[in-house]
Coordinates of C-alpha atoms and ligand atoms in Angstrom, one line a residue:
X1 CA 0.0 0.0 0.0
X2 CA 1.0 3.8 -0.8
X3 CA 0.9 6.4 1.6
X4 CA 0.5 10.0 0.3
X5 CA 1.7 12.2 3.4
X6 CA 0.2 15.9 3.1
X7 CA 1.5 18.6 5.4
X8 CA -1.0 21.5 6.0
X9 CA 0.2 23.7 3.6
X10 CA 0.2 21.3 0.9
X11 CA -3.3 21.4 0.4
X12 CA -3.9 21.9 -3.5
X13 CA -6.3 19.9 -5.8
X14 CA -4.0 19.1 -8.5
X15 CA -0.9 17.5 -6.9
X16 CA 1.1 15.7 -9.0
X17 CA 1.6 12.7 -6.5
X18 CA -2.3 12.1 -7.0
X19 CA -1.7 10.6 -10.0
X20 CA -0.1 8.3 -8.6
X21 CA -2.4 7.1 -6.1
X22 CA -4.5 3.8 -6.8
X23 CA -7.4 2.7 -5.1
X24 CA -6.1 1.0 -2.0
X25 CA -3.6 3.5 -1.7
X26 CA -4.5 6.3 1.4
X27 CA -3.7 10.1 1.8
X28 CA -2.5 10.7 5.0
X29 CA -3.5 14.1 7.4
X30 CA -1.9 13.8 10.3
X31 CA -2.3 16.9 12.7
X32 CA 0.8 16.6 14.9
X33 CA 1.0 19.4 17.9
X34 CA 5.0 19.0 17.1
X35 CA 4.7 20.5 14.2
X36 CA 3.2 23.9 15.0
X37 CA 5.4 24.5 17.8
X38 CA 8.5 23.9 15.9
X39 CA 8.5 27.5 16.3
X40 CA 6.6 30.0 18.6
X41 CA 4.1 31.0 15.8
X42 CA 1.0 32.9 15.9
X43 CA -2.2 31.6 17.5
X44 CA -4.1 32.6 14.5
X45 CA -1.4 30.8 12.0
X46 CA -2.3 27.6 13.8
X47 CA -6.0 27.7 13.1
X48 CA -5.4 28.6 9.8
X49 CA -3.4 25.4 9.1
X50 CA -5.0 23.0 11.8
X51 CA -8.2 23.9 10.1
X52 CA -7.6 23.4 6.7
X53 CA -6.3 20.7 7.2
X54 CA -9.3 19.4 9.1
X55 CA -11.3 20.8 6.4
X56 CA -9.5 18.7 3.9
X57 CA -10.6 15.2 4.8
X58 CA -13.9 16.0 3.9
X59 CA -12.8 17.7 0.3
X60 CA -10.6 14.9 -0.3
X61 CA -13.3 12.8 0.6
X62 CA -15.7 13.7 -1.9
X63 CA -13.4 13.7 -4.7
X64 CA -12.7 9.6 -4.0
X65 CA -9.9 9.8 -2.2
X66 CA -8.9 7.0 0.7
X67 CA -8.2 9.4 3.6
X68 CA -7.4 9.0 6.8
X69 CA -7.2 12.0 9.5
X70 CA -4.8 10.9 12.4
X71 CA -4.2 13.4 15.7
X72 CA -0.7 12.6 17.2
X73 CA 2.6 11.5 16.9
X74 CA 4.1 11.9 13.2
X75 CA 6.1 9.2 13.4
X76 CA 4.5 6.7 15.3
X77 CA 1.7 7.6 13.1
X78 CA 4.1 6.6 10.1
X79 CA 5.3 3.7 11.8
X80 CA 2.1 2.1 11.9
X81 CA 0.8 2.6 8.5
X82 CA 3.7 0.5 7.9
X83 CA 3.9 1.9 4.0
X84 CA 5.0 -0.5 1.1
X85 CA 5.7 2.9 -0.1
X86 CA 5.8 6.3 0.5
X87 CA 4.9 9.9 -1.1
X88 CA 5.2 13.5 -0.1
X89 CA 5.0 16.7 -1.9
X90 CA 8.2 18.6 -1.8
X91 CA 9.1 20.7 1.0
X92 CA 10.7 24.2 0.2
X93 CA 11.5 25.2 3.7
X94 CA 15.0 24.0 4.4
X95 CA 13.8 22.7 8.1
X96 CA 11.0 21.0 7.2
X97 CA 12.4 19.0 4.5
X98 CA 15.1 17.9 7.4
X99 CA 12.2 17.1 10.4
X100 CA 10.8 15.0 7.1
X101 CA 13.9 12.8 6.9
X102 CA 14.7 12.4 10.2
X103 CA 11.6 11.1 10.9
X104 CA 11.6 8.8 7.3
X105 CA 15.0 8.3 8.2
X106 CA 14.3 6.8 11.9
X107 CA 11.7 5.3 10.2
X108 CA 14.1 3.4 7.5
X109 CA 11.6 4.2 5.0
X110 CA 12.6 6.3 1.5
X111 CA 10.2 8.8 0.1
X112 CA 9.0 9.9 -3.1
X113 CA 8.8 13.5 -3.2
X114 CA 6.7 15.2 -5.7
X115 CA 6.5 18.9 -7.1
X116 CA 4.0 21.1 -4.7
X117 CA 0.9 22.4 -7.1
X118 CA 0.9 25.6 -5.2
X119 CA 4.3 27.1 -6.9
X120 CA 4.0 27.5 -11.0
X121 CA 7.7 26.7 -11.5
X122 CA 9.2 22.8 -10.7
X123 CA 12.3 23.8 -8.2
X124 CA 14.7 22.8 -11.0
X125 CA 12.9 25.0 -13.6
X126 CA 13.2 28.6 -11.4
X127 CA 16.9 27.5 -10.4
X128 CA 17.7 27.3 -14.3
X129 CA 16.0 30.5 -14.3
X130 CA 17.9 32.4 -12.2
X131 CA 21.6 31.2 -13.0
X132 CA 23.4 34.9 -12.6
X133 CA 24.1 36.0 -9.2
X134 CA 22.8 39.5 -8.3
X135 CA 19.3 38.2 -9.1
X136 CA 17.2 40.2 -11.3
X137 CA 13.0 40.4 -11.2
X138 CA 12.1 42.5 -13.9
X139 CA 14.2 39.8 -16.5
X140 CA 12.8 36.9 -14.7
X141 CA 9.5 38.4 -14.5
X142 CA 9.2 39.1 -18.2
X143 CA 10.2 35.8 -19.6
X144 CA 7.4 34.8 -17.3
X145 CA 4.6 36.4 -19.1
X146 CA 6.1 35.0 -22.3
X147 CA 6.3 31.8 -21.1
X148 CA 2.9 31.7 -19.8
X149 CA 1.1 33.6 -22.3
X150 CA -0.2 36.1 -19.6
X151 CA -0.7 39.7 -21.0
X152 CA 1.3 39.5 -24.0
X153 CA 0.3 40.8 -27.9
X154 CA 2.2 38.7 -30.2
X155 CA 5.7 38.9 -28.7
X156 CA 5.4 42.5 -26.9
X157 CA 3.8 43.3 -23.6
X158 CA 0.2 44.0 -24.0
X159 CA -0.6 48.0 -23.8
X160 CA 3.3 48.6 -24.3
X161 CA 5.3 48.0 -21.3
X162 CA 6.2 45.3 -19.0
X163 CA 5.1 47.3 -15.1
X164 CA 2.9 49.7 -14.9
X165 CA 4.7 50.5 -11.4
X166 CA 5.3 53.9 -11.5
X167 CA 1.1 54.8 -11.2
X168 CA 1.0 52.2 -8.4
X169 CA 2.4 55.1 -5.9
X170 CA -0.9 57.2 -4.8
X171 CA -1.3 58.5 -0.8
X172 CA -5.1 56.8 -0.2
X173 CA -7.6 60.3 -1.1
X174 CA -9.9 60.8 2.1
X175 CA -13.0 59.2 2.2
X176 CA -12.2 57.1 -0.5
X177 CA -14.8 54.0 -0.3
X178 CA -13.0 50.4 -0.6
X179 CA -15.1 47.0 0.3
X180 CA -13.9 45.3 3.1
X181 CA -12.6 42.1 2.0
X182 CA -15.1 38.8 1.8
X183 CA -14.3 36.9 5.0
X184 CA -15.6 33.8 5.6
X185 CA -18.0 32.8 8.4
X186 CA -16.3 30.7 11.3
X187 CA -18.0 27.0 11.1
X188 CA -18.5 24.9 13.8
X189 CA -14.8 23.1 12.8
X190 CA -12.9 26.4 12.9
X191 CA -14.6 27.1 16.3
X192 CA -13.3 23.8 17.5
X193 CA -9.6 24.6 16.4
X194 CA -9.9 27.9 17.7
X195 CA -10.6 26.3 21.3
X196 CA -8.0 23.5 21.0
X197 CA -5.5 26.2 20.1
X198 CA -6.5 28.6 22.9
X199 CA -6.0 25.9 25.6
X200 CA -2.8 23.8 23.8
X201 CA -1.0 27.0 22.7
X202 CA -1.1 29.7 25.3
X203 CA 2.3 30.0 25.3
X204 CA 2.3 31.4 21.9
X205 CA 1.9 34.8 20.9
X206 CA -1.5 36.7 19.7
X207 CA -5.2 35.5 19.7
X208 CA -7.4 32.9 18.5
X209 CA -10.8 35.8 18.5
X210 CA -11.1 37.3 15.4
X211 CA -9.2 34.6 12.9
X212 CA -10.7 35.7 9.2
X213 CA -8.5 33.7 7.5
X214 CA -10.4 30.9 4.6
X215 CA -9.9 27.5 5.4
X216 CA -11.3 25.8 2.4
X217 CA -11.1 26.1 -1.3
X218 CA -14.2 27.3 -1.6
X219 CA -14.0 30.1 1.0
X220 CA -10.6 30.8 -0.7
X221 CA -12.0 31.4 -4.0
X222 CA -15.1 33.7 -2.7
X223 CA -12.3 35.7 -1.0
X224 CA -10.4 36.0 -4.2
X225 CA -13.6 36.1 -6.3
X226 CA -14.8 39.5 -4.0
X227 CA -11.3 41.2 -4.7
X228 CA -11.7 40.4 -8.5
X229 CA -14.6 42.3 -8.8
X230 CA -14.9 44.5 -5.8
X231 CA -11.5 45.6 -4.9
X232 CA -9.2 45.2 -7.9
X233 CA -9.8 48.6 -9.0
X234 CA -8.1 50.3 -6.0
X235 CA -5.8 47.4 -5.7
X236 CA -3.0 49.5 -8.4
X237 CA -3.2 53.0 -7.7
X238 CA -3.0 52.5 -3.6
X239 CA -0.6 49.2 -4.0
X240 CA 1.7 51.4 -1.5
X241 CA -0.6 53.5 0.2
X242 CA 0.1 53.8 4.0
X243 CA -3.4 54.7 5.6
X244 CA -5.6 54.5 9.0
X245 CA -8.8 54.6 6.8
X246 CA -8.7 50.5 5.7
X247 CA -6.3 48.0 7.7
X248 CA -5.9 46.1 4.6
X249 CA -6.2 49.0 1.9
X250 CA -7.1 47.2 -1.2
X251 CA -4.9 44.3 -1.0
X252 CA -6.4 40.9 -2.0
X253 CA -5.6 38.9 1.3
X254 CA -5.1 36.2 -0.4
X255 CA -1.3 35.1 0.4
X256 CA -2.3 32.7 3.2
X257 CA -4.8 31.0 0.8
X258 CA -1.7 30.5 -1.9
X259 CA 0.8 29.4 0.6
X260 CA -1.7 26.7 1.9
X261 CA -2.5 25.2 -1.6
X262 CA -6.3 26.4 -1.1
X263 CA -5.6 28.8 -4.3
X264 CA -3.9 28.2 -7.6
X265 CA -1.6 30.9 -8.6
X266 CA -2.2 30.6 -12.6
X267 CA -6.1 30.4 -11.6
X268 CA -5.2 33.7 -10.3
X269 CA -3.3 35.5 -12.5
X270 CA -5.9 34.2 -15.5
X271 CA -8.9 35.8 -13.4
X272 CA -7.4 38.6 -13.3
X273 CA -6.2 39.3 -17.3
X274 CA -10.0 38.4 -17.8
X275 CA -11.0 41.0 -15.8
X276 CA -9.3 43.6 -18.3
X277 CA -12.1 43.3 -20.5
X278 CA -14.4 44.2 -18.5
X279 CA -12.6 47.5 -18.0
X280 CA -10.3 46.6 -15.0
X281 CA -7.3 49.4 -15.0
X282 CA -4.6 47.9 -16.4
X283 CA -2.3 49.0 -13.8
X284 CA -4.2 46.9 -11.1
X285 CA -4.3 43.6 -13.7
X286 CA -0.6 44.0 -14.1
X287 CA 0.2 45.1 -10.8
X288 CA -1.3 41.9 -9.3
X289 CA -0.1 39.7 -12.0
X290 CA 3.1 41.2 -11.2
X291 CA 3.0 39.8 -7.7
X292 CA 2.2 36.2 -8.2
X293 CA 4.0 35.4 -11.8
X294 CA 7.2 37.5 -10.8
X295 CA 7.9 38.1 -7.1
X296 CA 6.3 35.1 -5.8
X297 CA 8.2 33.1 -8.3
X298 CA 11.5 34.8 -8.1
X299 CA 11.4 35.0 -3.5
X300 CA 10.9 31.0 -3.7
X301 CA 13.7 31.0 -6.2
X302 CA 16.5 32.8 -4.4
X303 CA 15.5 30.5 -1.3
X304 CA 16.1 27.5 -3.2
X305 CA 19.5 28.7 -4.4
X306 CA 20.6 30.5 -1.8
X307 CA 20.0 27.8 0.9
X308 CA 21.7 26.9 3.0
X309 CA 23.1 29.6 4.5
X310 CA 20.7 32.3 3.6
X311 CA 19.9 33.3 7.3
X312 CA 23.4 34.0 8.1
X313 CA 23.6 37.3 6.0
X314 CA 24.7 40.4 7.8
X315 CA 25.7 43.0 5.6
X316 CA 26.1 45.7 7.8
X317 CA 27.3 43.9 11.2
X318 CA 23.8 44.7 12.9
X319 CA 23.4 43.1 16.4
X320 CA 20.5 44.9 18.4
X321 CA 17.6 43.3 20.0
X322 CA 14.0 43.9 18.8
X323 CA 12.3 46.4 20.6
X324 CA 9.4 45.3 22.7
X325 CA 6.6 46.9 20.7
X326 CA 7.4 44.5 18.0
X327 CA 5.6 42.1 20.3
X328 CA 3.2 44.0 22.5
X329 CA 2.5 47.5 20.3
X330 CA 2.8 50.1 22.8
X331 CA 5.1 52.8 21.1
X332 CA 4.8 56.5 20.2
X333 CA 5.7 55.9 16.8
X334 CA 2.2 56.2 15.3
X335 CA 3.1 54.1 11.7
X336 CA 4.7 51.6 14.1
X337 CA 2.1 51.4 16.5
X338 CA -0.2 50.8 13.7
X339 CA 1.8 48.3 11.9
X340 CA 2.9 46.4 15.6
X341 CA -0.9 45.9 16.1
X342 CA -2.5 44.9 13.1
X343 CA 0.5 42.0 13.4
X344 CA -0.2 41.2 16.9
X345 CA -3.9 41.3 16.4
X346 CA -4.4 39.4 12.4
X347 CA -0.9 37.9 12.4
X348 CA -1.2 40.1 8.8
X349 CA 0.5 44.1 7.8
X350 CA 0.2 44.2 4.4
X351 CA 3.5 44.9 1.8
X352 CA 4.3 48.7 2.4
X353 CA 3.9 48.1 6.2
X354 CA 5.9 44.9 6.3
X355 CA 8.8 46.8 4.2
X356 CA 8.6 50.3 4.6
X357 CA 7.4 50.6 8.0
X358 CA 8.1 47.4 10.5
X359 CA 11.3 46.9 7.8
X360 CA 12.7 50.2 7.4
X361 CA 12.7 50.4 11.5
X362 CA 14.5 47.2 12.3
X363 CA 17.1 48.2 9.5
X364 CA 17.3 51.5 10.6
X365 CA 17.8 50.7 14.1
X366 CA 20.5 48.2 13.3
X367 CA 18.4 45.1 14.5
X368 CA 20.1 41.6 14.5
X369 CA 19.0 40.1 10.7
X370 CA 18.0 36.5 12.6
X371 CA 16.1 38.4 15.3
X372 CA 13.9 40.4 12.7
X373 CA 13.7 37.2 10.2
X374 CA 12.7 35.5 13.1
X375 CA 9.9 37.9 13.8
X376 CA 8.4 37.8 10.3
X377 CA 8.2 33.9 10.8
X378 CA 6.4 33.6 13.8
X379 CA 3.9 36.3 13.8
X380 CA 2.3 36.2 10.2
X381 CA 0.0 33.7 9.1
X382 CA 1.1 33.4 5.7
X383 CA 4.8 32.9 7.0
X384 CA 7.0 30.1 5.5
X385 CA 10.6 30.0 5.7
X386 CA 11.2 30.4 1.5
X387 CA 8.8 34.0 1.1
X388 CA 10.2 35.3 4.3
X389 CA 13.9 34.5 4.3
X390 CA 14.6 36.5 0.8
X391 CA 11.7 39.1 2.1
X392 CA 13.3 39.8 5.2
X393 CA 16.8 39.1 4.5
X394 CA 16.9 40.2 0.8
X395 CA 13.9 42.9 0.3
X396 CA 14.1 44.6 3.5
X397 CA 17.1 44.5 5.4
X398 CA 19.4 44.3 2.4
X399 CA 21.2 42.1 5.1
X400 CA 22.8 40.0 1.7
X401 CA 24.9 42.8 0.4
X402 CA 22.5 43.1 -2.5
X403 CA 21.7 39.2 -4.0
X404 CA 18.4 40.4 -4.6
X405 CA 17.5 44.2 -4.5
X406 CA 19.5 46.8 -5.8
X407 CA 19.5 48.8 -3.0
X408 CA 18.2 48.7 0.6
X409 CA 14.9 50.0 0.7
X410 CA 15.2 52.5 3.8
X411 CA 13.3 56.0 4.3
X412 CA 13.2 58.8 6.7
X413 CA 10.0 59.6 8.0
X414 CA 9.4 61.7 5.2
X415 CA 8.2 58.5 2.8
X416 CA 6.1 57.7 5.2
X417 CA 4.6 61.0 5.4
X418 CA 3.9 61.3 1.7
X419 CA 2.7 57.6 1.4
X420 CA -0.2 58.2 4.1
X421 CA -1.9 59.8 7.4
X422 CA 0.1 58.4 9.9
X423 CA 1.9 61.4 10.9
X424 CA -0.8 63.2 11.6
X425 CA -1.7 62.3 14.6
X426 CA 1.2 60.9 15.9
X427 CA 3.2 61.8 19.1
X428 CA 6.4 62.8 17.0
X429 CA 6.7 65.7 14.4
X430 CA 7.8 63.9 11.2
X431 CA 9.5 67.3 10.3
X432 CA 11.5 67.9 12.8
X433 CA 15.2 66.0 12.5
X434 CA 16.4 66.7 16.4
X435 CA 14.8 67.4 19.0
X436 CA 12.7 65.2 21.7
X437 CA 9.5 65.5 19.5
X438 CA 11.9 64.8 16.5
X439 CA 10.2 61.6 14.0
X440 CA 12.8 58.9 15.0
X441 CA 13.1 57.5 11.4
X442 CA 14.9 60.7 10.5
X443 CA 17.9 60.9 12.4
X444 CA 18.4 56.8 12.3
X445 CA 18.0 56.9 8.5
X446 CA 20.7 60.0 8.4
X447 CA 22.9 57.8 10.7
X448 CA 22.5 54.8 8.8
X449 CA 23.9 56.5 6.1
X450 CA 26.9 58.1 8.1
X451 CA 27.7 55.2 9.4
X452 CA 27.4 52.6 6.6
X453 CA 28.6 55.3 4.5
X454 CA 31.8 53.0 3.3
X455 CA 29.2 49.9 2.2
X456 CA 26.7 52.2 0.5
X457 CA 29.5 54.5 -1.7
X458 CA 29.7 51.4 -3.9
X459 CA 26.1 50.9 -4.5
X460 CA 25.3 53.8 -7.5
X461 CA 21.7 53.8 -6.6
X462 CA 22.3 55.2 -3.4
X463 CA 24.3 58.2 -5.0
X464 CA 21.7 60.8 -4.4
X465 CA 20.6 60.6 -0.3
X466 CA 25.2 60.1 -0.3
X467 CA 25.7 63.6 -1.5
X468 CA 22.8 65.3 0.5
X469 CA 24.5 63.9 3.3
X470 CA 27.6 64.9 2.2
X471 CA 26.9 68.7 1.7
X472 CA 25.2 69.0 5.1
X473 CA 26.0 71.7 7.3
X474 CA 29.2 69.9 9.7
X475 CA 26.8 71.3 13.1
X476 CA 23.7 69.8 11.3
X477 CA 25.4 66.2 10.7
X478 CA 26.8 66.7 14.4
X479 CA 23.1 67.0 15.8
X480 CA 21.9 64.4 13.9
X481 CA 24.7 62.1 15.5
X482 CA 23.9 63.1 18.7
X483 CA 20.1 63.0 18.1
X484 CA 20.8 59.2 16.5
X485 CA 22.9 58.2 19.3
X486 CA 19.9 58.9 22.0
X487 CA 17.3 57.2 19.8
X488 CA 19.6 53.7 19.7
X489 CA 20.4 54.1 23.5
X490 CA 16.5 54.5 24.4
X491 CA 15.5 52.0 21.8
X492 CA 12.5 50.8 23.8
X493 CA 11.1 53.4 24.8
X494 CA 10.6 55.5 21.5
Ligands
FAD501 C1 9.6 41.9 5.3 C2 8.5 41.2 4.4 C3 8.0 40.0 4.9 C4 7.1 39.3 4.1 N1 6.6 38.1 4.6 C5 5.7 37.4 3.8 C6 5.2 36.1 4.2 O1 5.4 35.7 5.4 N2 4.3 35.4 3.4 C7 4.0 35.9 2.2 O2 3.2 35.2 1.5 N3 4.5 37.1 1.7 C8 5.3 37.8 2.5 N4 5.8 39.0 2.1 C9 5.4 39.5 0.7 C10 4.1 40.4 0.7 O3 4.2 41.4 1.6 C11 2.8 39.6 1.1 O4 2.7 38.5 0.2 C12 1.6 40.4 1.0 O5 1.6 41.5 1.8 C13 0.4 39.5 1.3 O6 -0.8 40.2 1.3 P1 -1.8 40.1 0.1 O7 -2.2 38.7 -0.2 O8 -2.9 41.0 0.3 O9 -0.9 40.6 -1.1 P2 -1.2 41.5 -2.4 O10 -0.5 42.8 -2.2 O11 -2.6 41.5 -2.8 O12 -0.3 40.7 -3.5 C14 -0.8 39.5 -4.1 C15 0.0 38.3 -3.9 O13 1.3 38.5 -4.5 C16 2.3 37.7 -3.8 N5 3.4 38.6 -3.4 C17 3.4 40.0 -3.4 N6 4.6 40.4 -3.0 C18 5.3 39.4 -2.7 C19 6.7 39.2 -2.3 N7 7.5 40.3 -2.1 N8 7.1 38.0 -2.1 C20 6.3 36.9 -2.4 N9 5.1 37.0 -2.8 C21 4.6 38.2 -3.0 C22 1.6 37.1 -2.6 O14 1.3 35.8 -2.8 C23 0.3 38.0 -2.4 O15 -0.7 37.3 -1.8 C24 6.7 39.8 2.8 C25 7.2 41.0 2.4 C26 8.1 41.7 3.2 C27 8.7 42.9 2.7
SF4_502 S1 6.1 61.1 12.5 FE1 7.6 59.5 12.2 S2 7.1 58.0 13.8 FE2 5.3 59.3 13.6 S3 4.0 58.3 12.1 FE3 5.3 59.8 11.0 S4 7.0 58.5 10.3 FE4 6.0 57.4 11.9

């Protein structure tokens, strides 16, 4: 007999390893407490996976599958299927590919691994890909949408160019009205997870009230279904809008779904080049496509040929602690506070937040790369090792010298200002660069180019914020070292 292990995020409809499956063989769910507390994750990221997984007996069920849902031990579990042989889906995160052969190893058993439906590219089809070290998107991302056909006339990008980035950079108007996204109902199952993960998990961080997240394909695709139509519009022109107005802006909310195999990413990206001819701004088709064809690709890419070893990067020798409100919220810093708490409360801060805001800080402030990475990984619930390592490590920290990004994507508070209405009514005045009231991100993002100033004279896209800095007034650069020193020293309590 064939056993088909599934993990919970390996939950898609077309796996390859299905077709391998005949009719004695089983699928086996096993929901192992082990395995979410590998790390100290996020209450709600537990019910998201314990419950779609749950969930997925039944669907697997009524699609003729032999399936058999097991609470307990993983490999004791294993041990007493006793396979004849045995199939997973491939693992991209380096540490659970290891837990999976120590346990098949203890067990003495080999295993089959099979491609994971959830990612477009086989692993050694985006390696070939991306065979020139620094890694570049916008090349990668364009032989994409001529691979796959997906907004392309002939040979040339429909509507003339490859991004339509450059509208994608509006401040949110006042009292513009966006849908809230479609959030499922909790069922009776969720509830139940909910409870088990309130009383087996305390010790981890967040909530289990207020989980939105789908746990089924079908409440995937009515979430995805409700952006198409009702939020896609806004989706490009406030892509990096900053705002109080809507927690989520116009984002599609959908990266949990993809990660856990309840979407399909060319499912995705098709719905939304239909959607073009029913007048959808071409700047939010693209933008989205964008996201899924190209950076989704290209993050899981780097992991895969960047690991091992990825984690260890630390370009610029940063060893600070994370402040507390990283955990707990209570700061001053309006945009952080903000950020701090939609994280704490949805396990969720969507992209300009994640890089701009809780990012941009950590860099700034010189945080320990492992300590932020870390961060990312236990308090999202779309967190996997391959999209945060390059996010985190690559995107926002620049921690690898440049493997990824051109340049590190840091601000002063004045990005931040222009982007949205945080500053407003915050406790610090986003113009002033010393001073007690001063907006810390200023004099930490002067500093961090004083004092990395060595690192960044070789990087030419950094050439502009180098020679403001350069012809600043000698007293002006002294307060701002002084003003820089303070803000490191009372870290916490900014
Ligand atoms: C520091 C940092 C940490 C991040 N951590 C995660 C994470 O744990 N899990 C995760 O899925 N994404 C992560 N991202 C990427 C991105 O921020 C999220 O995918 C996005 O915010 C999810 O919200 P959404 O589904 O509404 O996305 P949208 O803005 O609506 O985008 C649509 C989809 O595009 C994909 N996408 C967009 N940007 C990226 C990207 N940079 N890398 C990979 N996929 C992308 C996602 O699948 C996303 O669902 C991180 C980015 C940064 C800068
Ligand atoms: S003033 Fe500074 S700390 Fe306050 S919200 Fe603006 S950028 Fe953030």
């Amino acid at each position: 007999m064939k056993i088909l292990w599934l993990l919970p995020f390996q939950l898609h409809l077309s796996q390859d390893a299905f077709k391998h499956l005949g009719d004695d063989d089983v699928i086996a769910l096993i929901e192992d407490d082990a395995f979410y507390r590998m790390r100290p994750f996020h209450k709600k990221r537990i019910v998201a996976l314990m419950s779609a997984m749950r969930h997925h007996e039944a669907t697997l069920k009524a699609l003729g599958f032999n399936v058999r849902f097991i609470q307990g031990d993983t490999k004791e579990t294993l041990r007493t299927f006793n396979p004849g042989e045995l199939l997973t889906i491939q693992a991209t995160d380096a540490d659970i590919v290891a837990w999976q052969s120590s346990i098949t190893g203890a067990l003495g058993i080999h295993h089959q691994a099979f491609h994971d439906a959830q990612f477009i590219l086989k692993e050694s089809d985006v390696k070939a890909r991306l065979s020139k070290r620094p890694y570049k998107m916008d090349p990668f991302y364009r032989v994409m949408r001529k691979d796959f056909n997906v907004l392309i006339k002939g040979d040339k990008p429909l509507h003339g160019a490859w991004s339509f980035d450059k509208e994608n950079r509006k401040k949110l108007p006042k009292n513009t009205f966006i849908p809230e996204p479609k959030w499922p109902e909790i069922d009776p199952m969720t509830h139940d997870v909910m409870t088990y993960v309130k009383e087996h998990f305390q010790d981890h961080p967040g909530e289990v009230d207020g989980f939105r997240q789908p746990v089924t394909h079908a409440e995937a695709k009515a979430l995805a279904d409700h952006f198409f139509e009702e939020r896609l519009a806004t989706f490009g022109p406030y892509q990096d809008a900053l705002t109080t107005q809507y927690k989520d802006v116009s984002h599609s909310m959908v990266s949990q779904a993809l990660n856990t195999g309840l979407l399909d990413p060319l499912d995705l990206i098709k719905h939304a080049e239909s959607k073009l001819v029913s007048g959808a701004p071409m700047n939010s088709v693209e933008g989205f496509i964008r996201q899924i064809l190209g950076w989704r690709e290209y993050i899981r890419g780097i992991y895969l040929k960047e690991m091992p070893g990825y984690h260890d990067h630390n370009h610029y020798g940063h060893t600070r602690n994370l402040p507390h409100y990283y955990w707990d919220g209570e700061t001053n810093m309006h945009c952080m506070q903000d950020a701090t708490s939609h994280v704490i409360d949805d396990g969720y801060a969507h992209h300009i937040q994640r890089l701009m805001v809780l990012g941009n800080f950590a860099n700034l402030a010189g945080v320990d790369p492992k300590a932020v990475n870390a961060w990312f990984l236990e308090m999202f619930v779309d967190s996997h090792d391959w999209v945060v390592t390059p996010n985190v490590i690559g995107m926002a920290l620049h921690a690898d010298g440049g493997l990824m990004a051109t340049k590190p994507y840091i601000s002063s508070g004045s990005y931040i200002h222009k982007m949205g209405d945080y500053c407003e009514a915050c406790y610090y005045d986003v113009k002033a660069k010393t001073g007690e009231k001063a907006c810390p991100f200023n004099a930490l993002y002067w500093n961090y180019i004083d004092r990395h100033m060595e690192t960044l004279e070789k990087n030419p896209r950094m050439g502009i914020p180098l020679s403001v800095f350069k012809k600043m007034d000698p007293e002006n650069v002294t307060a701002l070292r002084k003003q820089a020193e303070y803000l490191l020293e009372h870290l916490e309590t900014l």
